[in-house]
Short mmCIF file of C-alpha atoms and ligand atoms in Angstrom, two decimals:
data_model
loop_
_atom_site.label_atom_id
_atom_site.label_comp_id
_atom_site.label_asym_id
_atom_site.label_seq_id
_atom_site.Cartn_x
_atom_site.Cartn_y
_atom_site.Cartn_z
CA MET A 1 48.93 48.51 23.66
CA LYS A 2 46.01 49.00 26.01
CA THR A 3 44.39 45.92 27.51
CA ILE A 4 40.67 45.36 27.03
CA PHE A 5 40.16 44.58 30.69
CA GLU A 6 41.87 46.81 33.15
CA LYS A 7 42.00 46.28 36.86
CA ASN A 8 40.07 48.88 38.81
CA ASN A 9 40.86 48.80 42.49
CA SER A 10 38.94 51.88 43.39
CA THR A 11 35.39 50.77 42.65
CA GLY A 12 35.55 47.10 43.63
CA GLY A 13 33.37 46.20 40.66
CA ILE A 14 33.11 46.62 36.94
CA SER A 15 33.14 50.08 35.45
CA LEU A 16 33.06 51.30 31.90
CA THR A 17 35.17 54.28 30.98
CA ASP A 18 35.96 55.34 27.45
CA GLY A 19 35.06 51.91 26.12
CA GLU A 20 37.36 50.06 28.50
CA ILE A 21 36.00 47.37 30.78
CA LYS A 22 37.57 47.46 34.19
CA THR A 23 37.06 44.69 36.66
CA ASP A 24 37.98 43.90 40.18
CA PHE A 25 36.94 40.30 40.08
CA ILE A 26 39.61 38.77 37.93
CA ASP A 27 43.26 38.71 38.85
CA GLU A 28 45.65 40.53 36.52
CA VAL A 29 47.42 37.33 35.44
CA PHE A 30 44.22 35.94 33.97
CA LEU A 31 43.36 39.03 31.98
CA ARG A 32 43.77 39.00 28.23
CA LYS A 33 46.71 41.06 27.04
CA LYS A 34 45.45 41.62 23.52
CA SER A 35 42.20 41.31 21.61
CA CYS A 36 41.10 37.74 20.92
CA GLY A 37 39.85 38.76 17.49
CA LEU A 38 36.16 37.97 17.90
CA PRO A 39 34.03 39.66 15.27
CA ASP A 40 32.32 42.55 17.02
CA ILE A 41 28.82 41.93 15.69
CA SER A 42 25.35 41.59 17.11
CA GLU A 43 23.42 38.42 17.77
CA LEU A 44 21.08 39.35 14.92
CA GLU A 45 23.96 39.53 12.45
CA VAL A 46 25.25 36.16 13.68
CA MET A 47 21.79 34.65 13.21
CA ARG A 48 21.58 36.08 9.68
CA HIS A 49 24.95 34.56 8.84
CA TYR A 50 23.96 31.06 9.93
CA LYS A 51 20.49 31.33 8.39
CA GLU A 52 22.16 32.31 5.12
CA LEU A 53 24.43 29.27 5.32
CA SER A 54 21.51 26.96 6.11
CA ASP A 55 19.59 28.37 3.13
CA ARG A 56 22.43 27.29 0.89
CA ASN A 57 21.99 23.72 2.05
CA PHE A 58 19.47 21.28 0.66
CA CYS A 59 17.24 19.04 2.77
CA ILE A 60 14.01 17.12 2.38
CA GLU A 61 12.13 19.92 4.13
CA LYS A 62 13.14 22.11 1.18
CA GLY A 63 12.36 19.87 -1.76
CA PHE A 64 12.03 16.44 -3.38
CA TYR A 65 14.99 14.15 -2.57
CA PRO A 66 14.83 11.00 -4.74
CA LEU A 67 18.40 9.86 -3.97
CA GLY A 68 18.20 6.18 -4.92
CA SER A 69 19.38 3.57 -2.42
CA CYS A 70 19.51 6.19 0.36
CA THR A 71 15.79 6.23 1.33
CA MET A 72 15.59 9.94 2.05
CA LYS A 73 12.20 9.74 3.72
CA TYR A 74 10.90 12.44 6.02
CA ASN A 75 12.30 12.18 9.56
CA PRO A 76 9.48 13.07 11.99
CA LYS A 77 10.59 15.89 14.28
CA VAL A 78 9.12 14.22 17.36
CA GLY A 79 12.15 11.92 17.16
CA GLU A 80 14.44 14.89 17.82
CA PHE A 81 12.31 15.91 20.78
CA LEU A 82 12.41 12.43 22.31
CA ALA A 83 16.13 11.95 21.78
CA SER A 84 16.79 15.26 23.52
CA LEU A 85 14.78 14.38 26.64
CA GLU A 86 17.03 15.06 29.61
CA GLY A 87 17.03 11.47 30.84
CA PHE A 88 18.32 10.24 27.48
CA ALA A 89 20.52 13.12 26.38
CA ASN A 90 22.34 13.63 29.69
CA LEU A 91 22.85 10.00 30.56
CA HIS A 92 26.53 9.16 30.98
CA PRO A 93 27.60 6.16 28.91
CA LEU A 94 29.45 4.71 31.91
CA GLN A 95 26.40 4.95 34.18
CA PRO A 96 25.85 1.57 35.91
CA ASP A 97 23.04 -0.53 34.44
CA ASP A 98 20.94 0.04 37.58
CA ASP A 99 20.92 3.78 36.89
CA ALA A 100 20.15 3.42 33.19
CA GLN A 101 17.18 1.05 33.20
CA GLY A 102 15.07 3.30 30.94
CA ALA A 103 17.73 3.56 28.26
CA LEU A 104 18.49 -0.16 28.44
CA GLU A 105 14.79 -1.00 28.24
CA LEU A 106 14.48 1.15 25.13
CA MET A 107 17.43 -0.65 23.53
CA TYR A 108 16.03 -4.03 24.53
CA ARG A 109 12.61 -3.22 23.08
CA LEU A 110 14.18 -1.90 19.88
CA THR A 111 16.19 -5.13 19.64
CA GLU A 112 12.97 -7.15 20.02
CA ALA A 113 11.20 -5.05 17.36
CA LEU A 114 14.07 -5.46 14.90
CA LYS A 115 14.08 -9.22 15.56
CA LYS A 116 10.41 -9.32 14.56
CA ILE A 117 10.91 -7.10 11.51
CA THR A 118 13.90 -9.07 10.20
CA GLY A 119 12.88 -12.53 11.47
CA MET A 120 16.34 -12.90 13.02
CA ASP A 121 16.97 -14.53 16.41
CA ALA A 122 19.36 -11.98 17.91
CA VAL A 123 20.31 -8.38 17.15
CA SER A 124 23.23 -6.08 18.05
CA LEU A 125 22.60 -2.34 18.03
CA GLN A 126 26.28 -1.40 18.02
CA PRO A 127 27.36 -0.74 14.42
CA ALA A 128 27.37 2.93 13.42
CA ALA A 129 26.18 2.59 9.81
CA GLY A 130 25.25 0.11 7.10
CA ALA A 131 28.83 -0.36 5.95
CA HIS A 132 29.88 -0.87 9.58
CA GLY A 133 27.10 -3.46 9.91
CA GLU A 134 28.47 -5.24 6.86
CA LEU A 135 31.95 -5.28 8.38
CA THR A 136 30.50 -6.62 11.65
CA GLY A 137 28.54 -9.28 9.76
CA MET A 138 31.57 -10.40 7.77
CA MET A 139 33.66 -10.57 10.98
CA ILE A 140 30.96 -12.82 12.45
CA ILE A 141 30.96 -15.06 9.38
CA LYS A 142 34.76 -15.25 9.41
CA LYS A 143 34.90 -16.17 13.08
CA TYR A 144 32.11 -18.73 12.64
CA PHE A 145 34.11 -20.69 10.09
CA GLU A 146 37.34 -20.31 12.08
CA THR A 147 35.55 -21.76 15.12
CA LYS A 148 34.30 -24.66 13.01
CA GLY A 149 37.84 -25.22 11.75
CA GLU A 150 36.86 -24.60 8.14
CA THR A 151 39.03 -22.63 5.74
CA ARG A 152 36.77 -20.49 3.60
CA THR A 153 38.42 -17.55 1.92
CA LYS A 154 35.95 -16.32 -0.70
CA VAL A 155 32.82 -14.18 -0.71
CA ILE A 156 30.47 -13.94 -3.69
CA VAL A 157 29.05 -10.51 -4.50
CA PRO A 158 26.66 -9.68 -7.39
CA ASP A 159 27.96 -7.22 -10.01
CA SER A 160 25.04 -4.93 -9.11
CA ALA A 161 26.14 -4.67 -5.46
CA HIS A 162 26.84 -1.48 -3.53
CA GLY A 163 30.58 -0.85 -3.31
CA THR A 164 30.58 -1.26 0.46
CA ASN A 165 29.75 -5.00 0.07
CA PRO A 166 33.01 -6.08 -1.57
CA ALA A 167 34.90 -3.47 0.48
CA SER A 168 33.62 -4.87 3.80
CA ALA A 169 34.39 -8.46 2.82
CA ALA A 170 37.84 -7.47 1.56
CA LEU A 171 38.59 -5.65 4.84
CA CYS A 172 37.96 -8.97 6.61
CA GLY A 173 40.53 -10.61 4.37
CA PHE A 174 38.10 -12.36 2.03
CA GLU A 175 38.70 -12.67 -1.68
CA ILE A 176 35.78 -11.27 -3.70
CA ILE A 177 34.21 -13.12 -6.58
CA SER A 178 31.67 -11.29 -8.69
CA VAL A 179 28.53 -13.06 -9.90
CA LYS A 180 26.86 -11.72 -13.06
CA SER A 181 23.36 -10.34 -13.36
CA ASN A 182 21.10 -11.81 -16.06
CA SER A 183 18.91 -9.97 -18.58
CA LYS A 184 16.19 -9.63 -15.92
CA GLY A 185 18.56 -7.71 -13.66
CA GLN A 186 18.79 -10.59 -11.19
CA VAL A 187 21.60 -12.88 -10.05
CA ASP A 188 22.44 -15.28 -12.86
CA ILE A 189 21.94 -18.71 -11.26
CA ASP A 190 24.01 -20.54 -13.86
CA ASP A 191 26.94 -18.21 -13.29
CA LEU A 192 26.49 -18.60 -9.52
CA LYS A 193 26.57 -22.40 -9.75
CA LYS A 194 29.96 -22.19 -11.46
CA LEU A 195 31.34 -20.07 -8.62
CA ILE A 196 30.15 -22.14 -5.69
CA ALA A 197 33.08 -24.09 -4.23
CA PRO A 198 34.11 -25.49 -0.82
CA ASP A 199 36.17 -22.38 -0.03
CA VAL A 200 33.21 -19.99 -0.44
CA ALA A 201 32.23 -18.52 2.94
CA ALA A 202 29.22 -16.47 1.93
CA ILE A 203 27.22 -14.54 -0.61
CA MET A 204 26.24 -10.93 0.07
CA MET A 205 22.92 -9.89 -1.44
CA THR A 206 20.58 -6.93 -1.45
CA ASN A 207 16.93 -7.82 -2.03
CA PRO A 208 15.29 -6.04 -3.74
CA ASN A 209 18.63 -5.42 -5.38
CA THR A 210 20.14 -2.07 -6.36
CA LEU A 211 18.06 -2.04 -9.56
CA GLY A 212 14.96 -2.09 -7.33
CA ILE A 213 14.17 -5.59 -8.61
CA PHE A 214 13.20 -8.46 -6.32
CA GLU A 215 15.47 -11.50 -6.67
CA GLU A 216 12.86 -14.14 -7.50
CA LYS A 217 15.34 -17.00 -7.18
CA VAL A 218 16.44 -16.06 -3.68
CA LEU A 219 15.20 -19.33 -2.13
CA GLU A 220 17.00 -21.39 -4.75
CA ILE A 221 20.14 -19.34 -4.10
CA SER A 222 19.89 -19.85 -0.35
CA ASP A 223 19.44 -23.61 -0.88
CA LEU A 224 22.49 -23.78 -3.13
CA MET A 225 24.62 -21.81 -0.68
CA HIS A 226 23.50 -23.69 2.43
CA LYS A 227 24.06 -27.06 0.73
CA ASN A 228 27.60 -25.85 0.18
CA GLY A 229 27.92 -25.01 3.87
CA SER A 230 28.08 -21.27 3.02
CA LEU A 231 26.19 -18.44 4.72
CA LEU A 232 24.02 -15.69 3.26
CA TYR A 233 24.46 -12.01 4.16
CA TYR A 234 21.52 -9.65 3.62
CA ASP A 235 22.33 -6.00 2.90
CA GLY A 236 19.23 -4.38 4.41
CA ALA A 237 19.66 -0.97 2.74
CA ASN A 238 16.55 -1.64 0.66
CA PHE A 239 14.39 -2.78 3.54
CA ASN A 240 11.94 0.05 2.88
CA ALA A 241 10.55 -2.07 0.04
CA ILE A 242 9.58 -5.11 2.07
CA MET A 243 8.58 -4.19 5.64
CA GLY A 244 5.81 -6.47 6.85
CA TYR A 245 5.63 -8.33 3.53
CA THR A 246 8.59 -10.62 3.93
CA ASN A 247 11.90 -10.71 5.78
CA PRO A 248 15.46 -11.94 5.34
CA LYS A 249 14.82 -15.02 7.51
CA LEU A 250 12.01 -16.16 5.20
CA MET A 251 14.35 -15.59 2.24
CA GLY A 252 16.99 -17.84 3.81
CA PHE A 253 19.54 -15.32 5.05
CA ASP A 254 21.75 -15.83 8.12
CA VAL A 255 23.10 -12.34 8.84
CA VAL A 256 21.48 -8.99 8.11
CA HIS A 257 22.13 -5.32 8.69
CA LEU A 258 19.53 -2.55 8.72
CA ASN A 259 20.22 1.13 8.09
CA LEU A 260 18.16 2.92 10.73
CA HIS A 261 18.95 6.22 8.95
CA LYS A 262 17.30 4.89 5.81
CA THR A 263 14.32 2.69 6.61
CA PHE A 264 13.61 3.85 10.15
CA ALA A 265 13.47 7.60 9.60
CA THR A 266 16.49 8.89 11.49
CA PRO A 267 18.61 11.61 9.88
CA HIS A 268 21.47 10.61 7.57
CA GLY A 269 24.69 11.97 8.94
CA GLY A 270 24.94 15.68 8.33
CA GLY A 271 27.79 15.48 10.81
CA GLY A 272 25.91 13.18 13.14
CA PRO A 273 25.95 9.42 13.37
CA GLY A 274 23.76 6.76 11.80
CA ALA A 275 23.12 3.23 13.02
CA GLY A 276 23.44 -0.16 11.33
CA PRO A 277 22.13 -2.87 13.70
CA VAL A 278 23.05 -6.44 12.80
CA GLY A 279 20.77 -9.45 13.18
CA VAL A 280 21.75 -13.11 13.07
CA VAL A 281 20.15 -16.54 13.16
CA GLU A 282 20.29 -18.75 16.27
CA GLU A 283 23.48 -20.52 15.18
CA LEU A 284 25.42 -17.23 15.08
CA LYS A 285 24.05 -15.67 18.27
CA GLU A 286 27.20 -16.26 20.32
CA PHE A 287 29.32 -14.44 17.72
CA LEU A 288 27.62 -11.04 18.04
CA PRO A 289 29.63 -8.05 19.27
CA VAL A 290 29.34 -7.38 23.01
CA PRO A 291 27.64 -6.01 24.95
CA VAL A 292 24.20 -7.15 23.82
CA ILE A 293 21.19 -5.88 25.75
CA ASP A 294 19.33 -8.49 27.78
CA PHE A 295 16.52 -8.78 30.33
CA ASP A 296 16.38 -11.28 33.18
CA GLY A 297 12.69 -10.74 33.96
CA GLN A 298 13.45 -7.96 36.45
CA LYS A 299 16.31 -5.90 35.15
CA TYR A 300 17.73 -4.86 31.83
CA PHE A 301 21.47 -5.32 31.55
CA LYS A 302 24.45 -5.28 29.22
CA LYS A 303 25.61 -8.79 28.59
CA PHE A 304 29.30 -9.36 27.89
CA ASP A 305 29.73 -13.14 28.12
CA LEU A 306 29.06 -14.40 24.63
CA LYS A 307 31.14 -17.50 23.94
CA HIS A 308 32.48 -16.57 20.49
CA SER A 309 31.93 -12.81 20.41
CA ILE A 310 33.94 -10.90 17.82
CA GLY A 311 34.41 -8.26 20.55
CA GLN A 312 33.20 -4.69 20.66
CA VAL A 313 32.81 -2.82 17.35
CA ARG A 314 31.77 0.53 18.76
CA ASP A 315 32.32 2.47 21.97
CA PHE A 316 29.61 2.03 24.62
CA SER A 317 26.19 1.08 23.22
CA GLY A 318 26.29 2.53 19.71
CA SER A 319 24.57 5.69 18.46
CA PHE A 320 22.05 5.89 21.28
CA GLY A 321 20.24 9.04 20.10
CA VAL A 322 19.63 7.40 16.73
CA LEU A 323 18.23 4.32 18.47
CA VAL A 324 15.73 6.48 20.37
CA LYS A 325 14.50 8.07 17.12
CA ALA A 326 14.20 4.74 15.32
CA TYR A 327 12.32 3.17 18.23
CA ALA A 328 9.93 6.14 18.31
CA TYR A 329 9.34 5.75 14.56
CA ILE A 330 8.61 2.02 14.91
CA LEU A 331 6.16 2.67 17.77
CA MET A 332 4.45 5.46 15.84
CA MET A 333 4.08 3.34 12.73
CA GLY A 334 3.23 -0.04 14.24
CA ARG A 335 1.53 -2.16 11.60
CA ASN A 336 1.61 0.82 9.25
CA LEU A 337 5.25 0.00 8.53
CA LYS A 338 3.76 -2.34 5.96
CA GLU A 339 1.79 0.54 4.48
CA ALA A 340 4.97 2.64 4.31
CA SER A 341 6.61 -0.04 2.14
CA GLU A 342 3.45 -0.33 0.08
CA ASN A 343 3.41 3.40 -0.68
CA ALA A 344 7.15 3.51 -1.32
CA VAL A 345 6.71 0.78 -3.95
CA LEU A 346 3.60 2.42 -5.41
CA ASN A 347 5.34 5.80 -5.70
CA ALA A 348 8.36 4.26 -7.43
CA ASN A 349 6.23 2.39 -9.95
CA TYR A 350 4.17 5.52 -10.62
CA LEU A 351 7.29 7.53 -11.45
CA LYS A 352 8.76 4.70 -13.49
CA GLU A 353 5.68 4.43 -15.67
CA LYS A 354 5.46 8.22 -16.12
CA LEU A 355 9.13 8.60 -17.07
CA LYS A 356 9.74 5.57 -19.25
CA LYS A 357 8.35 7.29 -22.35
CA ASP A 358 11.04 9.97 -22.21
CA PHE A 359 13.97 8.09 -20.71
CA LYS A 360 15.45 4.68 -21.38
CA LEU A 361 14.32 2.09 -18.82
CA PRO A 362 16.82 -0.78 -19.08
CA TYR A 363 14.75 -3.19 -16.96
CA ASP A 364 11.08 -2.62 -17.73
CA VAL A 365 9.53 -4.69 -14.94
CA LEU A 366 7.46 -4.09 -11.83
CA CYS A 367 9.95 -2.46 -9.48
CA LYS A 368 10.04 -2.29 -5.72
CA HIS A 369 10.88 0.97 -3.92
CA GLU A 370 13.23 2.33 -6.60
CA PHE A 371 14.11 1.99 -10.27
CA VAL A 372 17.00 2.83 -12.56
CA LEU A 373 16.74 4.92 -15.73
CA SER A 374 19.55 5.38 -18.23
CA ALA A 375 20.57 8.58 -20.01
CA GLU A 376 22.60 6.53 -22.49
CA ASP A 377 20.37 7.20 -25.51
CA LEU A 378 19.93 10.85 -24.61
CA LYS A 379 23.69 11.26 -24.29
CA HIS A 380 24.21 9.57 -27.63
CA ASN A 381 21.70 11.87 -29.36
CA THR A 382 22.28 15.18 -27.57
CA GLY A 383 25.50 14.92 -25.56
CA VAL A 384 23.53 15.46 -22.34
CA SER A 385 24.62 12.93 -19.71
CA ALA A 386 23.16 11.66 -16.44
CA LEU A 387 25.51 14.08 -14.69
CA ASN A 388 24.09 17.03 -16.69
CA ILE A 389 20.54 16.01 -15.77
CA ALA A 390 21.51 15.70 -12.12
CA LYS A 391 23.01 19.21 -12.14
CA ALA A 392 19.99 20.66 -14.00
CA LEU A 393 17.65 19.22 -11.35
CA MET A 394 19.49 21.26 -8.72
CA ASP A 395 18.25 24.42 -10.47
CA GLU A 396 14.71 23.09 -10.03
CA ASN A 397 14.88 22.79 -6.22
CA THR A 398 15.18 19.02 -6.56
CA HIS A 399 17.93 16.80 -5.22
CA PRO A 400 19.45 14.70 -8.02
CA PRO A 401 18.86 10.97 -8.05
CA THR A 402 21.85 8.69 -7.43
CA VAL A 403 23.84 8.67 -10.67
CA TYR A 404 26.32 6.20 -12.22
CA PHE A 405 25.22 3.46 -9.80
CA PRO A 406 24.60 0.56 -10.09
CA LEU A 407 27.63 0.08 -12.29
CA ILE A 408 25.89 -2.38 -14.64
CA VAL A 409 23.69 0.38 -16.12
CA HIS A 410 25.42 2.98 -18.32
CA GLU A 411 24.52 6.60 -17.46
CA ALA A 412 22.41 5.30 -14.56
CA MET A 413 19.92 7.46 -12.69
CA MET A 414 18.55 5.63 -9.67
CA ILE A 415 15.30 7.12 -8.44
CA GLU A 416 13.75 6.43 -5.03
CA PRO A 417 10.83 8.69 -4.13
CA THR A 418 10.00 7.03 -0.75
CA GLU A 419 6.51 6.96 0.76
CA SER A 420 6.76 10.51 2.13
CA GLU A 421 5.75 12.26 -1.10
CA THR A 422 2.33 13.28 -2.38
CA LYS A 423 1.11 12.57 -5.89
CA GLU A 424 1.39 16.31 -6.65
CA ARG A 425 5.11 16.30 -5.79
CA LEU A 426 5.68 13.21 -7.89
CA ASP A 427 3.88 14.87 -10.82
CA GLU A 428 6.03 17.99 -10.41
CA PHE A 429 9.14 15.82 -10.59
CA VAL A 430 7.89 14.12 -13.76
CA ASP A 431 7.24 17.55 -15.34
CA VAL A 432 10.72 18.75 -14.41
CA MET A 433 12.40 15.61 -15.78
CA ILE A 434 10.49 15.91 -19.06
CA LYS A 435 11.31 19.60 -19.28
CA ILE A 436 15.02 18.82 -18.87
CA CYS A 437 14.75 16.06 -21.47
CA ASN A 438 13.19 18.48 -23.97
CA GLU A 439 15.80 21.11 -23.18
CA ALA A 440 18.51 18.52 -23.85
CA LYS A 441 17.10 18.10 -27.35
CA SER A 442 16.73 21.82 -28.09
CA ASP A 443 19.45 23.63 -26.10
CA SER A 444 21.93 21.13 -24.71
CA GLY A 445 24.56 23.85 -24.17
CA ASN A 446 22.58 25.37 -21.33
CA LEU A 447 22.48 22.02 -19.52
CA ALA A 448 26.20 21.53 -19.88
CA GLY A 449 26.70 24.57 -17.64
CA ALA A 450 24.07 23.68 -15.02
CA PRO A 451 23.50 24.33 -12.20
CA HIS A 452 23.06 28.07 -12.74
CA LYS A 453 21.12 29.04 -9.61
CA THR A 454 22.91 27.25 -6.78
CA PRO A 455 25.47 29.03 -4.53
CA VAL A 456 28.17 26.62 -5.72
CA LYS A 457 28.19 25.94 -9.47
CA ARG A 458 29.88 23.07 -11.31
CA VAL A 459 32.75 21.70 -9.23
CA ASP A 460 35.79 19.75 -10.33
CA GLU A 461 34.76 16.45 -8.74
CA THR A 462 38.21 14.89 -8.63
CA LEU A 463 39.83 18.03 -7.27
CA ALA A 464 37.18 18.25 -4.54
CA ALA A 465 37.86 14.65 -3.52
CA ARG A 466 41.65 14.93 -3.59
CA HIS A 467 42.05 18.39 -2.08
CA PRO A 468 38.92 19.09 -0.03
CA ASP A 469 38.68 22.79 0.79
CA LEU A 470 36.56 22.95 3.89
CA CYS A 471 36.88 26.72 4.41
CA PHE A 472 33.75 28.39 3.12
CA LYS A 473 34.49 31.52 1.12
CA ASN A 474 31.65 34.00 0.86
CA ASN A 475 31.13 34.95 -2.78
C1 LIG B 1 23.50 2.93 1.78
C2 LIG B 1 23.89 1.58 1.35
C3 LIG B 1 24.91 0.87 2.00
C4 LIG B 1 25.82 1.49 3.04
O1 LIG B 1 25.13 1.99 4.14
P1 LIG B 1 25.70 3.22 5.00
O2 LIG B 1 24.72 3.33 6.11
O3 LIG B 1 25.71 4.40 4.08
O4 LIG B 1 27.07 2.86 5.45
C5 LIG B 1 25.13 -0.43 1.61
N1 LIG B 1 24.43 -1.00 0.62
C6 LIG B 1 23.45 -0.34 -0.05
C7 LIG B 1 22.69 -1.04 -1.13
C8 LIG B 1 23.16 0.99 0.30
O5 LIG B 1 22.21 1.65 -0.37
#
């Protein structure tokens, strides 16, 4: 077999004869003996391939994305520009503090901003996501009681909670007790009172909760828990509903996580990281993961000597690029963060009122940034389920809402429009939902096969989870 590169001693350079590249520069031993199998195609064809793949994807720049609980707001592109500035992007994570003052200052200022927004007394930027923040928070709570010499083995979690709440507490070795929701979709205080006992370490709550309903009794709950010597953990995934109006400190919480990729407009994953900073009250400050970012009046520095620190929960300083984007968003918004929450709540209530005539609304109350519909009646009458509706929406260039969560609503469809959308987009979504509802009543068979227009049609969901096939086959 002929080699692709052939040594050419006569010319002392590269020459091309009969399609063979000959070179003088590279020693024989380094030359490839057979083809490496690269596709022999032009840059243009490569670009078309990747553009084609990206067209098959869905993103908020392409259409409405009301994925409840995930706060799929628009992520301003200036954040990408700032995070890719040379001084940030090329900084080595082991650079001494003296050489990284700008990055440390940014982290310090972000910490200060998040302290103001949450009302907490200290914040760690380390955790990589909301669930990681929960784990960090539960580790802090565990160590706090260990340090006090108290044996507390149980954590109370509402039955409406996100699955990561009980999972995080269980990972820390806590036993989970579930507290019921009442007919208003809020924590049932009477049930809670029965569960409170000396061995309860904490309650984990989301407020507004996963139904998009504000827990009106939150102060009473925090009183009950604190009187019992227990702590309160705030799952900040729904923070987009309350910015500037209230905060977890005012509601009586002791530990909180924020999802920067939800509320603070940084991209959700897509292969990249998120960030789930954790804030705590004064009493828990010394338990935070190290390093925390501090300022001595002259220099910014990473502080490692916290008396009771749970240790490091992430390499280096967390997802730094995400922190840059979130800080940029906070600076851009300033006091308008409050307006963002206001519009998020307004948009959700607008959709709720428009859709409740055609879909069952299990909790017909003023909602916060999201609300939950049920396809239970529709399924009973037509056989069309929440899953069918979700798939049909994909044919309408719309991302489905979150379905089958929270678990306390049958055939749940959790809708969160965010503040990014115009009234025209919201109206389009209402029209599409009503169209699908009417189709369910007249031609439910068509919906059972949806989506019809997407590159990938109906998948076997269990098969996909158990045997993920990550090799894309062109069809
Ligand atoms: C998204 C979410 C979480 C988990 O956050 P991640 O950043 O996805 O790990 C926890 N609780 C609620 C209510 C959420 O919506």
